[in-house]
Amino acid sequence: MTEIQNYLDSYNVIVVGAGLAGLGAACQLGLANENVLLLEKHNVPGGFATSFVRGRFEFEGALHMLSDIGTPDNPGALYRFFRRIGLVPEMITFKNIPEYYRTVYYDGYDEVIPYGVEKYFNKLLELFHQETEGIEIFREIAESVYDGIKYIGSKRGNVSQKEILKNHPWIARVIGLTLQDVFEKCFNNKRLISVISQPWGFLGLPPSRVSAYAFLGMTMTYLDWGGAYPVGRSHALSSAMAKCFRNLGGDIRFNAEVEEIIIEKNLVEGVRLTNGDLYKTNAVISNVNPITTSMKLINKNIIPDEYKKKIYAPAIGPSGFSVYIGLNAISEKLGLQEHETFINIDDDLDAAFESFHKISEPKYMVAACYNNIDNSISPPGTSELVLTTLQMGDQWQLIPPDQYHQIKDDYADKMLKMVEKTIIPNIRDYIEIAEVATPLTYYRYSNNFNGAIYGYHQDVLNSPMMRLKSNTPIKNLYQAGAWTNFGGGFSTSILGGRVAAGLYLKNKKEDDL
Ligand SMILES: Cc1cc2nc3c(=O)[nH]c(=O)nc-3n(C[C@H](O)[C@H](O)[C@H](O)COP(=O)(O)OP(=O)(O)OC[C@H]3O[C@@H](n4cnc5c(N)ncnc54)[C@H](O)[C@@H]3O)c2cc1C
């Protein structure tokens, strides 16, 4: 047994990992006046939500568009949380993204899809007037599901299945459906399906696999609240959240990698860092993925087989492959007016998904030009473009080290060719600097299995309603992050972290009674 005098300090709660979910959980606990220590292995907070500098450019590491922000006068759920922790309006301002996305195909099809529920559906009707009836049915389903999601949110998830069935039957109906199942009730026009599905990369699965609930919830949230981007990039957002946590009385240690979560008599007692430092605690919220938490950070022999099955059963989602490009021309000169452009070879989204499983030809990607939200993002006369596609991480682990750089450069070159073919024919003339991130980069950064950026796949069995929850077989150990609760993404991870903290507070209150 670990002797009590070895502990450097004692806390009500220790949060392991200052990714977005760790920060969300820590701030929520700070609001409840808990005595909290946040431990992060890197020297900065945020996990994926960070930035890096190459040459005279500072690149956004992950965020394309933040959902759930809205405006100060009409705030979304995330903005309201930020207000409560003191982050807005004082520390961070958000720029609203003008349009939802631009969608382009090798056959020359090129359209811009707007934000706003009304504008979005009107645009679909304008583009596909022959599908009017189906689009109206689709709208009805999407709005009904979204009403249900808002209702569940307003009750903080404390709603019985009976109540959902009675008041929001579409939630119960779509919960077991893929997005493709929903489309089949409405239309089978391949281009229409493809245009609506464009942001499928944000969830990592094509319509035939992705949970309809997750996709419709994401789409309607973006349409309703618009997309936003923090001035100063996601690094500024993560740093400001860390500052809010400190202002709420919390302690943070960076360069503090947790090696062990110490369990005594099936309860968390403390944590040990890789440098040997020990902290005592009444509870741990782990922002480290559930597999590493249960199988590496604690003695795996005490984890019941049933829970092991739960954490190993869901398939692990994709990682990313990104090319960060600094261009010595302004975005207007490059012909780029939109922030987010999805580039597709054709409408075969299953084939595009298959391309994530091979390191051969990218078939779907997004090109994000941040200057179209905030021109001060890069030095005058320049612009930043980030090309991102998805790749399954396991195949990158098999590459012999001496071939890694060649394979990475070849794949980046193929992504540039997709850009040349569609939106900027002469892009190579303007490249001042380029950096490439592969699944191995994302693995090194996050410690996530296979470098997964959204945690488990967001399929029907692992949609926000069905996903692994924060509670674990160890009563005072909780999970937070993309792998649990609402799934991957900025807003979902932050608000999911808040859920983990809420569960701890609820259990504590019950224990005190
Ligand atoms: C290229 C890219 C683009 C993306 N685009 C978007 C987007 O546009 N919109 C969107 O909503 N989402 C986007 N995402 C997804 C989103 O960034 C993630 O889903 C989200 O940030 C996950 O947050 P998290 O808290 O679960 O975990 P992570 O970011 O994985 O954080 C985990 C933290 O734990 C720390 N840690 C790990 N092990 C230990 C240990 N033993 N001790 C101490 N600390 C430890 C890590 O260092 C890290 O800080 C994108 C991601 C990427 C990579």
Coordinates of C-alpha atoms and ligand atoms in Angstrom, one line a residue:
M1 CA 0.0 0.0 0.0
T2 CA 1.2 3.5 -0.8
E3 CA 2.1 5.4 2.4
I4 CA 0.1 8.6 2.9
Q5 CA 3.3 10.7 3.7
N6 CA 4.6 10.1 0.2
Y7 CA 1.9 12.3 -1.3
L8 CA 2.9 15.8 -2.3
D9 CA -0.6 17.2 -1.9
S10 CA -4.2 16.2 -1.7
Y11 CA -7.2 17.2 -3.9
N12 CA -10.9 16.4 -4.1
V13 CA -10.5 15.6 -7.8
I14 CA -7.6 15.1 -10.2
V15 CA -8.3 15.5 -13.9
V16 CA -5.8 13.6 -16.0
G17 CA -5.2 15.4 -19.4
A18 CA -5.9 19.0 -20.3
G19 CA -7.6 18.2 -23.6
L20 CA -10.9 20.0 -24.3
A21 CA -12.9 17.4 -22.2
G22 CA -10.4 17.7 -19.3
L23 CA -10.6 21.5 -19.4
G24 CA -14.4 21.3 -19.6
A25 CA -14.6 19.0 -16.6
A26 CA -12.0 21.0 -14.6
C27 CA -13.9 24.3 -15.1
Q28 CA -17.2 22.7 -14.2
L29 CA -15.7 21.4 -10.9
G30 CA -14.1 24.8 -10.3
L31 CA -17.6 26.4 -10.6
A32 CA -18.7 24.0 -7.9
N33 CA -15.8 25.1 -5.6
E34 CA -14.1 21.7 -5.7
N35 CA -10.4 21.5 -4.9
V36 CA -9.0 20.3 -8.3
L37 CA -5.6 19.5 -9.8
L38 CA -5.3 19.2 -13.6
L39 CA -2.3 17.2 -14.9
E40 CA -1.2 17.5 -18.5
K41 CA 1.7 15.7 -20.1
H42 CA 2.5 18.4 -22.6
N43 CA 3.7 21.9 -21.9
V44 CA 0.5 23.5 -23.2
P45 CA -3.2 22.8 -22.7
G46 CA -5.8 21.7 -25.3
G47 CA -4.7 18.3 -26.7
F48 CA -5.6 18.5 -30.4
A49 CA -6.9 22.1 -29.8
T50 CA -3.6 23.8 -30.3
S51 CA -1.5 25.6 -32.9
F52 CA 2.1 25.5 -34.1
V53 CA 4.5 27.8 -35.9
R54 CA 6.4 27.1 -39.1
G55 CA 8.4 30.0 -40.7
R56 CA 6.3 33.1 -40.5
F57 CA 3.0 31.2 -40.2
E58 CA 1.1 30.0 -37.1
F59 CA -1.2 27.1 -38.1
E60 CA -4.4 26.0 -36.5
G61 CA -3.8 22.4 -35.5
A62 CA -7.4 21.1 -35.7
L63 CA -10.5 23.3 -35.5
H64 CA -12.4 24.0 -38.7
M65 CA -15.6 25.3 -37.3
L66 CA -17.0 25.4 -33.7
S67 CA -20.6 24.6 -33.2
D68 CA -23.0 25.7 -30.4
I69 CA -21.6 29.2 -30.1
G70 CA -24.3 31.4 -31.7
T71 CA -24.0 35.1 -30.9
P72 CA -23.7 36.9 -27.5
D73 CA -27.4 37.9 -27.9
N74 CA -28.5 34.5 -28.9
P75 CA -26.0 32.2 -27.3
G76 CA -25.7 28.4 -28.0
A77 CA -25.0 25.8 -25.2
L78 CA -21.2 26.1 -25.5
Y79 CA -21.2 29.9 -25.4
R80 CA -23.5 29.8 -22.3
F81 CA -21.0 27.4 -20.6
F82 CA -18.1 29.7 -21.6
R83 CA -20.0 32.7 -20.0
R84 CA -20.4 30.8 -16.8
I85 CA -16.7 30.0 -16.4
G86 CA -15.8 33.6 -17.2
L87 CA -14.3 33.0 -20.7
V88 CA -16.6 35.2 -22.7
P89 CA -16.9 38.0 -23.3
E90 CA -13.7 39.0 -21.5
M91 CA -11.0 36.5 -22.8
I92 CA -12.0 35.3 -26.2
T93 CA -14.0 36.6 -29.1
F94 CA -15.5 34.5 -31.9
K95 CA -15.8 35.3 -35.5
N96 CA -18.9 33.9 -37.2
I97 CA -18.2 31.8 -40.3
P98 CA -20.1 33.3 -43.3
E99 CA -21.2 30.1 -45.0
Y100 CA -21.6 26.4 -44.0
Y101 CA -19.4 25.0 -46.8
R102 CA -18.6 24.9 -50.4
T103 CA -18.8 21.6 -52.2
V104 CA -16.9 20.8 -55.4
Y105 CA -16.5 17.7 -57.5
Y106 CA -14.2 16.6 -60.3
D107 CA -17.1 16.9 -62.8
G108 CA -17.2 20.7 -62.2
Y109 CA -20.1 20.8 -59.8
D110 CA -19.5 23.7 -57.4
E111 CA -22.0 25.1 -54.9
V112 CA -22.0 27.0 -51.6
I113 CA -24.3 25.8 -48.9
P114 CA -25.4 28.4 -46.4
Y115 CA -26.0 28.3 -42.6
G116 CA -29.5 28.9 -41.2
V117 CA -32.2 26.2 -41.3
E118 CA -34.4 28.2 -43.7
K119 CA -31.6 29.2 -46.0
Y120 CA -30.2 25.7 -46.1
F121 CA -33.4 24.0 -47.1
N122 CA -34.2 26.7 -49.6
K123 CA -30.8 26.1 -51.2
L124 CA -31.4 22.4 -51.4
L125 CA -34.9 23.0 -53.0
E126 CA -33.3 25.4 -55.5
L127 CA -30.5 22.9 -56.4
F128 CA -32.8 19.8 -56.5
H129 CA -36.3 21.1 -57.2
Q130 CA -37.3 17.7 -58.6
E131 CA -36.8 16.3 -55.1
T132 CA -39.0 18.8 -53.3
E133 CA -41.2 16.2 -51.6
G134 CA -38.3 14.2 -50.3
I135 CA -36.4 17.3 -49.1
E136 CA -39.5 18.4 -47.2
I137 CA -39.8 14.9 -45.5
F138 CA -36.0 15.1 -44.7
R139 CA -36.5 18.5 -43.2
E140 CA -39.4 17.3 -41.1
I141 CA -37.3 14.3 -39.8
A142 CA -34.2 16.5 -39.1
E143 CA -36.2 19.1 -37.3
S144 CA -38.1 16.6 -35.2
V145 CA -34.9 14.9 -34.2
Y146 CA -33.3 18.2 -33.3
D147 CA -36.4 19.2 -31.2
G148 CA -35.9 16.0 -29.3
I149 CA -32.1 16.7 -28.8
K150 CA -32.9 20.2 -27.5
Y151 CA -35.5 18.8 -25.1
I152 CA -33.1 16.2 -23.8
G153 CA -30.4 18.9 -23.4
S154 CA -32.8 21.2 -21.6
K155 CA -33.4 18.3 -19.1
R156 CA -29.6 17.7 -18.8
G157 CA -30.3 14.1 -20.1
N158 CA -32.6 13.2 -17.2
V159 CA -35.5 12.0 -19.4
S160 CA -37.1 8.6 -19.4
Q161 CA -37.3 6.5 -22.5
K162 CA -41.1 6.5 -22.1
E163 CA -41.1 10.3 -22.2
I164 CA -38.9 10.4 -25.3
L165 CA -41.1 7.8 -27.1
K166 CA -44.2 9.8 -26.3
N167 CA -43.0 13.4 -27.0
H168 CA -40.2 12.9 -29.5
P169 CA -40.9 9.6 -31.4
W170 CA -38.4 10.5 -34.2
I171 CA -35.6 10.3 -31.7
A172 CA -36.6 6.7 -30.9
R173 CA -37.1 6.0 -34.6
V174 CA -33.7 7.2 -35.8
I175 CA -31.6 5.9 -32.9
G176 CA -31.1 2.6 -34.7
L177 CA -30.8 4.0 -38.2
T178 CA -27.9 5.0 -40.3
L179 CA -28.1 8.3 -42.2
Q180 CA -28.5 6.2 -45.4
D181 CA -31.6 4.6 -43.9
V182 CA -33.1 8.1 -43.4
F183 CA -32.2 9.2 -46.9
E184 CA -34.0 6.1 -48.3
K185 CA -37.2 7.3 -46.7
C186 CA -36.8 10.6 -48.6
F187 CA -34.9 10.4 -51.9
N188 CA -32.2 8.4 -53.7
N189 CA -30.6 11.2 -55.8
K190 CA -26.9 10.5 -55.4
R191 CA -25.7 14.1 -55.8
L192 CA -28.3 15.4 -53.3
I193 CA -27.3 12.7 -50.8
S194 CA -23.6 13.6 -51.4
V195 CA -24.2 17.4 -51.0
I196 CA -26.1 17.0 -47.8
S197 CA -23.6 14.5 -46.4
Q198 CA -20.5 16.6 -47.2
P199 CA -19.5 17.2 -43.5
W200 CA -19.5 13.4 -42.9
G201 CA -15.8 13.7 -42.4
F202 CA -16.6 15.6 -39.1
L203 CA -18.0 12.3 -37.8
G204 CA -15.6 10.1 -39.7
L205 CA -18.2 7.7 -41.3
P206 CA -20.2 7.9 -44.6
P207 CA -24.0 7.9 -44.7
S208 CA -24.1 4.1 -44.9
R209 CA -22.3 3.7 -41.6
V210 CA -22.8 6.9 -39.6
S211 CA -25.5 7.2 -36.9
A212 CA -28.4 9.3 -38.3
Y213 CA -28.9 10.7 -34.8
A214 CA -25.3 12.0 -34.7
F215 CA -25.3 13.4 -38.2
L216 CA -28.7 15.1 -38.0
G217 CA -27.9 16.5 -34.6
M218 CA -24.6 17.9 -35.8
T219 CA -26.1 19.3 -39.0
M220 CA -29.1 21.0 -37.3
T221 CA -26.8 22.4 -34.5
Y222 CA -24.5 24.0 -37.2
L223 CA -27.5 25.3 -39.1
D224 CA -29.2 26.7 -36.1
W225 CA -26.2 28.3 -34.4
G226 CA -23.9 28.8 -37.3
G227 CA -20.2 28.1 -37.2
A228 CA -17.7 30.1 -35.2
Y229 CA -13.9 30.4 -34.9
P230 CA -12.0 31.8 -31.9
V231 CA -9.8 34.8 -32.6
G232 CA -6.3 33.6 -31.8
R233 CA -7.0 30.0 -33.0
S234 CA -8.0 27.0 -30.8
H235 CA -4.7 27.5 -28.9
A236 CA -6.1 30.8 -27.5
L237 CA -9.3 29.0 -26.6
S238 CA -7.5 26.2 -24.7
S239 CA -5.2 28.6 -22.9
A240 CA -8.2 30.8 -21.9
M241 CA -10.0 27.8 -20.6
A242 CA -7.0 26.9 -18.5
K243 CA -6.9 30.5 -17.2
C244 CA -10.6 30.3 -16.3
F245 CA -9.9 27.1 -14.4
R246 CA -7.1 28.9 -12.4
N247 CA -9.4 31.9 -11.8
L248 CA -11.9 29.4 -10.3
G249 CA -9.3 28.2 -7.9
G250 CA -7.9 25.2 -9.7
D251 CA -4.2 24.1 -9.9
I252 CA -2.6 23.0 -13.2
R253 CA 0.7 21.2 -13.7
F254 CA 2.1 20.9 -17.2
N255 CA 4.9 18.4 -18.3
A256 CA 3.1 16.1 -15.8
E257 CA 2.5 12.7 -17.4
V258 CA 0.4 10.4 -15.2
E259 CA 1.9 6.9 -15.1
E260 CA -0.4 5.3 -12.7
I261 CA -3.8 5.9 -11.2
I262 CA -3.5 4.3 -7.8
I263 CA -6.4 2.0 -6.7
E264 CA -6.9 0.7 -3.2
K265 CA -9.8 -1.6 -2.3
N266 CA -11.4 -0.8 -5.7
L267 CA -11.3 2.9 -5.2
V268 CA -9.0 5.6 -6.6
E269 CA -6.6 6.8 -4.0
G270 CA -4.1 8.9 -5.9
V271 CA -2.0 9.3 -9.0
R272 CA 1.7 8.8 -9.7
L273 CA 3.5 10.8 -12.3
T274 CA 6.3 9.5 -14.5
N275 CA 8.8 11.5 -12.4
G276 CA 7.6 9.7 -9.3
D277 CA 5.5 12.6 -7.8
L278 CA 2.4 11.4 -6.0
Y279 CA -0.9 13.2 -5.4
K280 CA -3.7 12.0 -3.2
T281 CA -7.3 12.4 -4.4
N282 CA -10.9 11.4 -3.7
A283 CA -11.7 11.0 -7.5
V284 CA -10.1 11.0 -10.9
I285 CA -11.6 12.2 -14.2
S286 CA -9.5 10.7 -17.0
N287 CA -9.3 12.6 -20.3
V288 CA -7.0 9.8 -21.5
N289 CA -8.8 7.3 -23.8
P290 CA -10.7 4.5 -21.9
I291 CA -8.5 1.7 -23.2
T292 CA -5.2 3.3 -22.0
T293 CA -6.9 4.4 -18.8
S294 CA -8.2 0.9 -17.8
M295 CA -5.4 -1.2 -19.3
K296 CA -2.3 0.8 -18.7
L297 CA -2.9 3.6 -16.1
I298 CA -4.5 1.2 -13.6
N299 CA -3.9 -2.4 -12.8
K300 CA -5.9 -4.1 -15.6
N301 CA -6.5 -7.2 -13.5
I302 CA -9.0 -5.4 -11.3
I303 CA -11.1 -4.3 -14.3
P304 CA -14.1 -6.7 -14.8
D305 CA -14.2 -8.6 -18.1
E306 CA -17.6 -7.0 -18.8
Y307 CA -16.1 -3.5 -18.8
K308 CA -13.1 -4.7 -20.9
K309 CA -15.6 -6.0 -23.5
K310 CA -17.3 -2.6 -23.4
I311 CA -14.1 -0.6 -24.1
Y312 CA -12.8 -3.0 -26.7
A313 CA -16.0 -3.8 -28.6
P314 CA -16.6 -0.5 -30.5
A315 CA -14.4 0.0 -33.5
I316 CA -11.8 2.8 -33.3
G317 CA -12.5 5.7 -35.5
P318 CA -10.2 7.4 -38.0
S319 CA -7.2 9.6 -37.5
G320 CA -6.3 12.5 -39.7
F321 CA -3.9 13.4 -42.5
S322 CA -3.3 17.1 -42.9
V323 CA -1.2 19.3 -45.1
Y324 CA -0.7 22.8 -43.5
I325 CA 0.3 25.3 -46.2
G326 CA 1.5 28.9 -46.0
L327 CA 0.9 30.6 -49.3
N328 CA 2.5 33.9 -50.4
A329 CA -0.7 35.2 -52.0
I330 CA -3.9 36.5 -50.5
S331 CA -7.0 34.2 -50.7
E332 CA -8.8 36.4 -53.2
K333 CA -5.9 36.0 -55.6
L334 CA -6.1 32.2 -55.2
G335 CA -9.9 32.4 -56.0
L336 CA -10.8 31.3 -52.5
Q337 CA -13.8 33.0 -51.0
E338 CA -15.1 30.4 -48.6
H339 CA -13.6 29.0 -45.4
E340 CA -14.5 25.4 -45.8
T341 CA -14.4 23.6 -49.2
F342 CA -15.1 19.9 -49.5
I343 CA -13.4 18.3 -52.5
N344 CA -14.8 15.1 -53.9
I345 CA -13.8 12.9 -56.8
D346 CA -17.5 11.8 -57.2
D347 CA -20.6 10.9 -55.2
D348 CA -19.3 7.5 -54.1
L349 CA -18.9 8.2 -50.4
D350 CA -18.4 4.5 -49.5
A351 CA -15.4 4.4 -51.9
A352 CA -14.2 7.6 -50.2
F353 CA -14.5 5.9 -46.8
E354 CA -12.6 2.9 -48.2
S355 CA -9.8 5.2 -49.2
F356 CA -9.2 5.9 -45.5
H357 CA -8.2 2.2 -45.2
K358 CA -5.5 2.4 -47.8
I359 CA -2.5 4.7 -48.2
S360 CA -3.1 5.1 -52.0
E361 CA -5.5 7.7 -53.4
P362 CA -7.4 10.3 -51.3
K363 CA -10.9 10.6 -52.6
Y364 CA -12.5 13.2 -50.2
M365 CA -10.9 16.0 -48.3
V366 CA -11.6 19.4 -46.9
A367 CA -9.6 22.6 -47.7
A368 CA -9.9 25.2 -45.0
C369 CA -8.8 28.8 -45.7
Y370 CA -8.8 30.6 -42.4
N371 CA -8.2 34.0 -43.9
N372 CA -11.8 34.0 -45.1
I373 CA -12.8 34.2 -41.4
D374 CA -10.0 36.3 -40.0
N375 CA -7.5 37.9 -42.3
S376 CA -5.1 38.6 -39.5
I377 CA -4.5 34.8 -39.2
S378 CA -1.4 35.1 -41.5
P379 CA 1.1 37.9 -42.4
P380 CA -0.1 40.6 -44.8
G381 CA 0.0 39.4 -48.4
T382 CA -0.2 35.7 -47.4
S383 CA -2.9 33.1 -46.6
E384 CA -3.1 29.8 -44.9
L385 CA -4.7 26.7 -46.3
V386 CA -5.1 23.4 -44.4
L387 CA -6.0 20.3 -46.4
T388 CA -7.4 17.4 -44.3
T389 CA -8.5 13.9 -45.1
L390 CA -9.0 10.9 -42.8
Q391 CA -6.8 7.8 -42.5
M392 CA -7.1 4.8 -40.4
G393 CA -4.2 4.9 -38.0
D394 CA -3.3 1.2 -37.7
Q395 CA -1.9 1.0 -41.3
W396 CA 0.6 3.9 -40.6
Q397 CA 2.0 2.0 -37.6
L398 CA 3.1 -0.8 -40.0
I399 CA 5.2 1.5 -42.3
P400 CA 9.0 0.8 -42.0
P401 CA 10.7 4.0 -40.6
D402 CA 12.9 4.3 -43.7
Q403 CA 9.8 4.6 -45.9
Y404 CA 7.7 6.9 -43.7
H405 CA 8.8 10.3 -45.1
Q406 CA 8.5 9.2 -48.8
I407 CA 5.0 7.7 -48.2
K408 CA 3.9 10.8 -46.3
D409 CA 5.2 13.2 -49.0
D410 CA 3.6 11.1 -51.8
Y411 CA 0.2 11.2 -50.1
A412 CA 0.5 15.0 -49.5
D413 CA 1.3 15.4 -53.2
K414 CA -1.9 13.5 -54.1
M415 CA -3.9 15.9 -52.0
L416 CA -2.3 18.9 -53.6
K417 CA -3.3 17.3 -57.0
M418 CA -6.9 17.2 -55.9
V419 CA -6.7 21.0 -55.1
E420 CA -5.0 21.7 -58.5
K421 CA -7.8 19.8 -60.3
T422 CA -10.6 21.7 -58.6
I423 CA -10.1 24.9 -56.7
I424 CA -6.5 26.4 -57.2
P425 CA -4.9 25.1 -60.5
N426 CA -1.6 26.9 -59.8
I427 CA -1.3 26.4 -56.0
R428 CA 2.3 25.1 -56.2
D429 CA 3.4 28.5 -57.5
Y430 CA 2.5 30.1 -54.2
I431 CA 3.6 27.6 -51.6
E432 CA 6.0 29.2 -49.2
I433 CA 6.0 26.5 -46.5
A434 CA 4.2 23.2 -46.0
E435 CA 4.0 20.8 -43.0
V436 CA 2.4 17.4 -43.0
A437 CA 0.7 15.6 -40.0
T438 CA -0.1 11.9 -40.3
P439 CA -1.9 9.5 -37.9
L440 CA 1.5 8.9 -36.2
T441 CA 1.8 12.7 -35.5
Y442 CA -1.7 12.6 -34.0
Y443 CA -0.9 9.5 -32.0
R444 CA 2.3 11.1 -30.6
Y445 CA 0.3 14.2 -29.7
S446 CA -2.6 12.6 -28.0
N447 CA -1.6 9.1 -26.9
N448 CA -4.9 8.0 -28.5
F449 CA -5.1 4.6 -29.9
N450 CA -4.3 4.7 -33.7
G451 CA -4.1 8.5 -33.3
A452 CA -8.0 8.5 -33.4
I453 CA -9.2 12.1 -33.5
Y454 CA -12.9 11.4 -32.7
G455 CA -12.4 8.3 -30.4
Y456 CA -14.6 5.4 -31.2
H457 CA -16.5 5.3 -34.6
Q458 CA -19.7 7.3 -34.4
D459 CA -21.8 4.5 -35.8
V460 CA -25.3 3.5 -34.8
L461 CA -24.1 1.5 -31.8
N462 CA -21.9 4.3 -30.6
S463 CA -24.0 7.4 -31.3
P464 CA -24.2 10.0 -28.5
M465 CA -27.2 8.1 -26.9
M466 CA -25.5 4.7 -27.0
R467 CA -21.8 5.7 -26.4
L468 CA -19.7 4.7 -23.5
K469 CA -20.6 6.8 -20.5
S470 CA -18.4 8.6 -17.9
N471 CA -18.9 6.0 -15.2
T472 CA -16.5 3.1 -14.8
P473 CA -16.3 0.0 -12.7
I474 CA -14.2 2.0 -10.2
K475 CA -16.7 4.1 -8.4
N476 CA -14.6 7.3 -8.1
L477 CA -13.0 7.0 -11.6
Y478 CA -14.7 8.8 -14.5
Q479 CA -14.0 9.0 -18.2
A480 CA -14.2 12.2 -20.2
G481 CA -13.4 12.9 -23.9
A482 CA -14.3 12.1 -27.5
W483 CA -14.5 8.4 -26.7
T484 CA -17.4 8.9 -24.3
N485 CA -20.7 10.7 -23.9
F486 CA -21.5 12.9 -27.0
G487 CA -18.5 11.8 -29.0
G488 CA -15.6 13.6 -30.9
G489 CA -15.4 17.2 -31.7
F490 CA -14.8 20.5 -29.8
S491 CA -18.2 21.3 -28.5
T492 CA -19.1 17.7 -27.7
S493 CA -15.8 17.0 -25.9
I494 CA -16.0 20.2 -23.8
L495 CA -19.7 19.6 -22.9
G496 CA -19.0 15.9 -22.4
G497 CA -16.3 16.8 -19.9
R498 CA -18.9 18.9 -18.1
V499 CA -21.1 15.8 -17.9
A500 CA -18.3 13.8 -16.3
A501 CA -17.9 16.5 -13.7
G502 CA -21.6 16.6 -13.1
L503 CA -21.7 12.9 -12.5
Y504 CA -18.9 13.2 -9.9
L505 CA -20.8 16.0 -8.2
K506 CA -24.1 14.1 -8.2
N507 CA -22.4 11.0 -6.7
K508 CA -20.7 13.1 -4.1
K509 CA -24.0 14.7 -3.1
E510 CA -25.6 11.3 -2.8
D511 CA -22.8 10.0 -0.7
D512 CA -23.0 13.0 1.6
L513 CA -26.7 12.4 2.3
Ligands
LIG1 C1 -6.9 17.7 -37.8 C2 -8.1 17.7 -36.9 C3 -9.2 18.5 -37.3 C4 -10.3 18.5 -36.4 N1 -11.4 19.4 -36.8 C5 -12.4 19.5 -35.9 C6 -13.4 20.5 -36.2 O1 -13.4 21.3 -37.1 N2 -14.4 20.6 -35.3 C7 -14.5 19.8 -34.2 O2 -15.5 20.0 -33.4 N3 -13.6 18.9 -33.9 C8 -12.5 18.7 -34.7 N4 -11.5 17.8 -34.5 C9 -11.7 16.9 -33.4 C10 -11.4 17.4 -32.0 O3 -10.2 18.2 -32.0 C11 -11.2 16.3 -31.0 O4 -12.3 15.4 -31.1 C12 -11.2 16.8 -29.6 O5 -10.2 17.8 -29.4 C13 -10.9 15.7 -28.6 O6 -10.8 16.2 -27.3 P1 -10.5 15.3 -26.0 O7 -10.6 16.1 -24.8 O8 -11.3 14.1 -26.1 O9 -9.0 14.7 -26.2 P2 -7.5 15.0 -26.6 O10 -7.4 16.2 -27.5 O11 -7.0 13.7 -27.2 O12 -6.8 15.4 -25.2 C14 -6.3 14.4 -24.4 C15 -5.3 15.1 -23.5 O13 -4.7 14.2 -22.5 C16 -3.3 14.3 -22.4 N5 -2.8 13.1 -21.9 C17 -2.8 11.9 -22.6 N6 -2.2 11.0 -21.8 C18 -1.8 11.6 -20.6 C19 -1.2 11.2 -19.4 N7 -0.9 9.9 -19.2 N8 -1.0 12.1 -18.4 C20 -1.3 13.4 -18.6 N9 -1.9 13.9 -19.7 C21 -2.2 13.0 -20.7 C22 -2.9 14.7 -23.9 O14 -1.7 15.3 -23.9 C23 -4.1 15.6 -24.3 O15 -3.8 16.9 -23.9 C24 -10.3 17.8 -35.2 C25 -9.2 17.0 -34.9 C26 -8.1 17.0 -35.7 C27 -6.8 16.3 -35.2

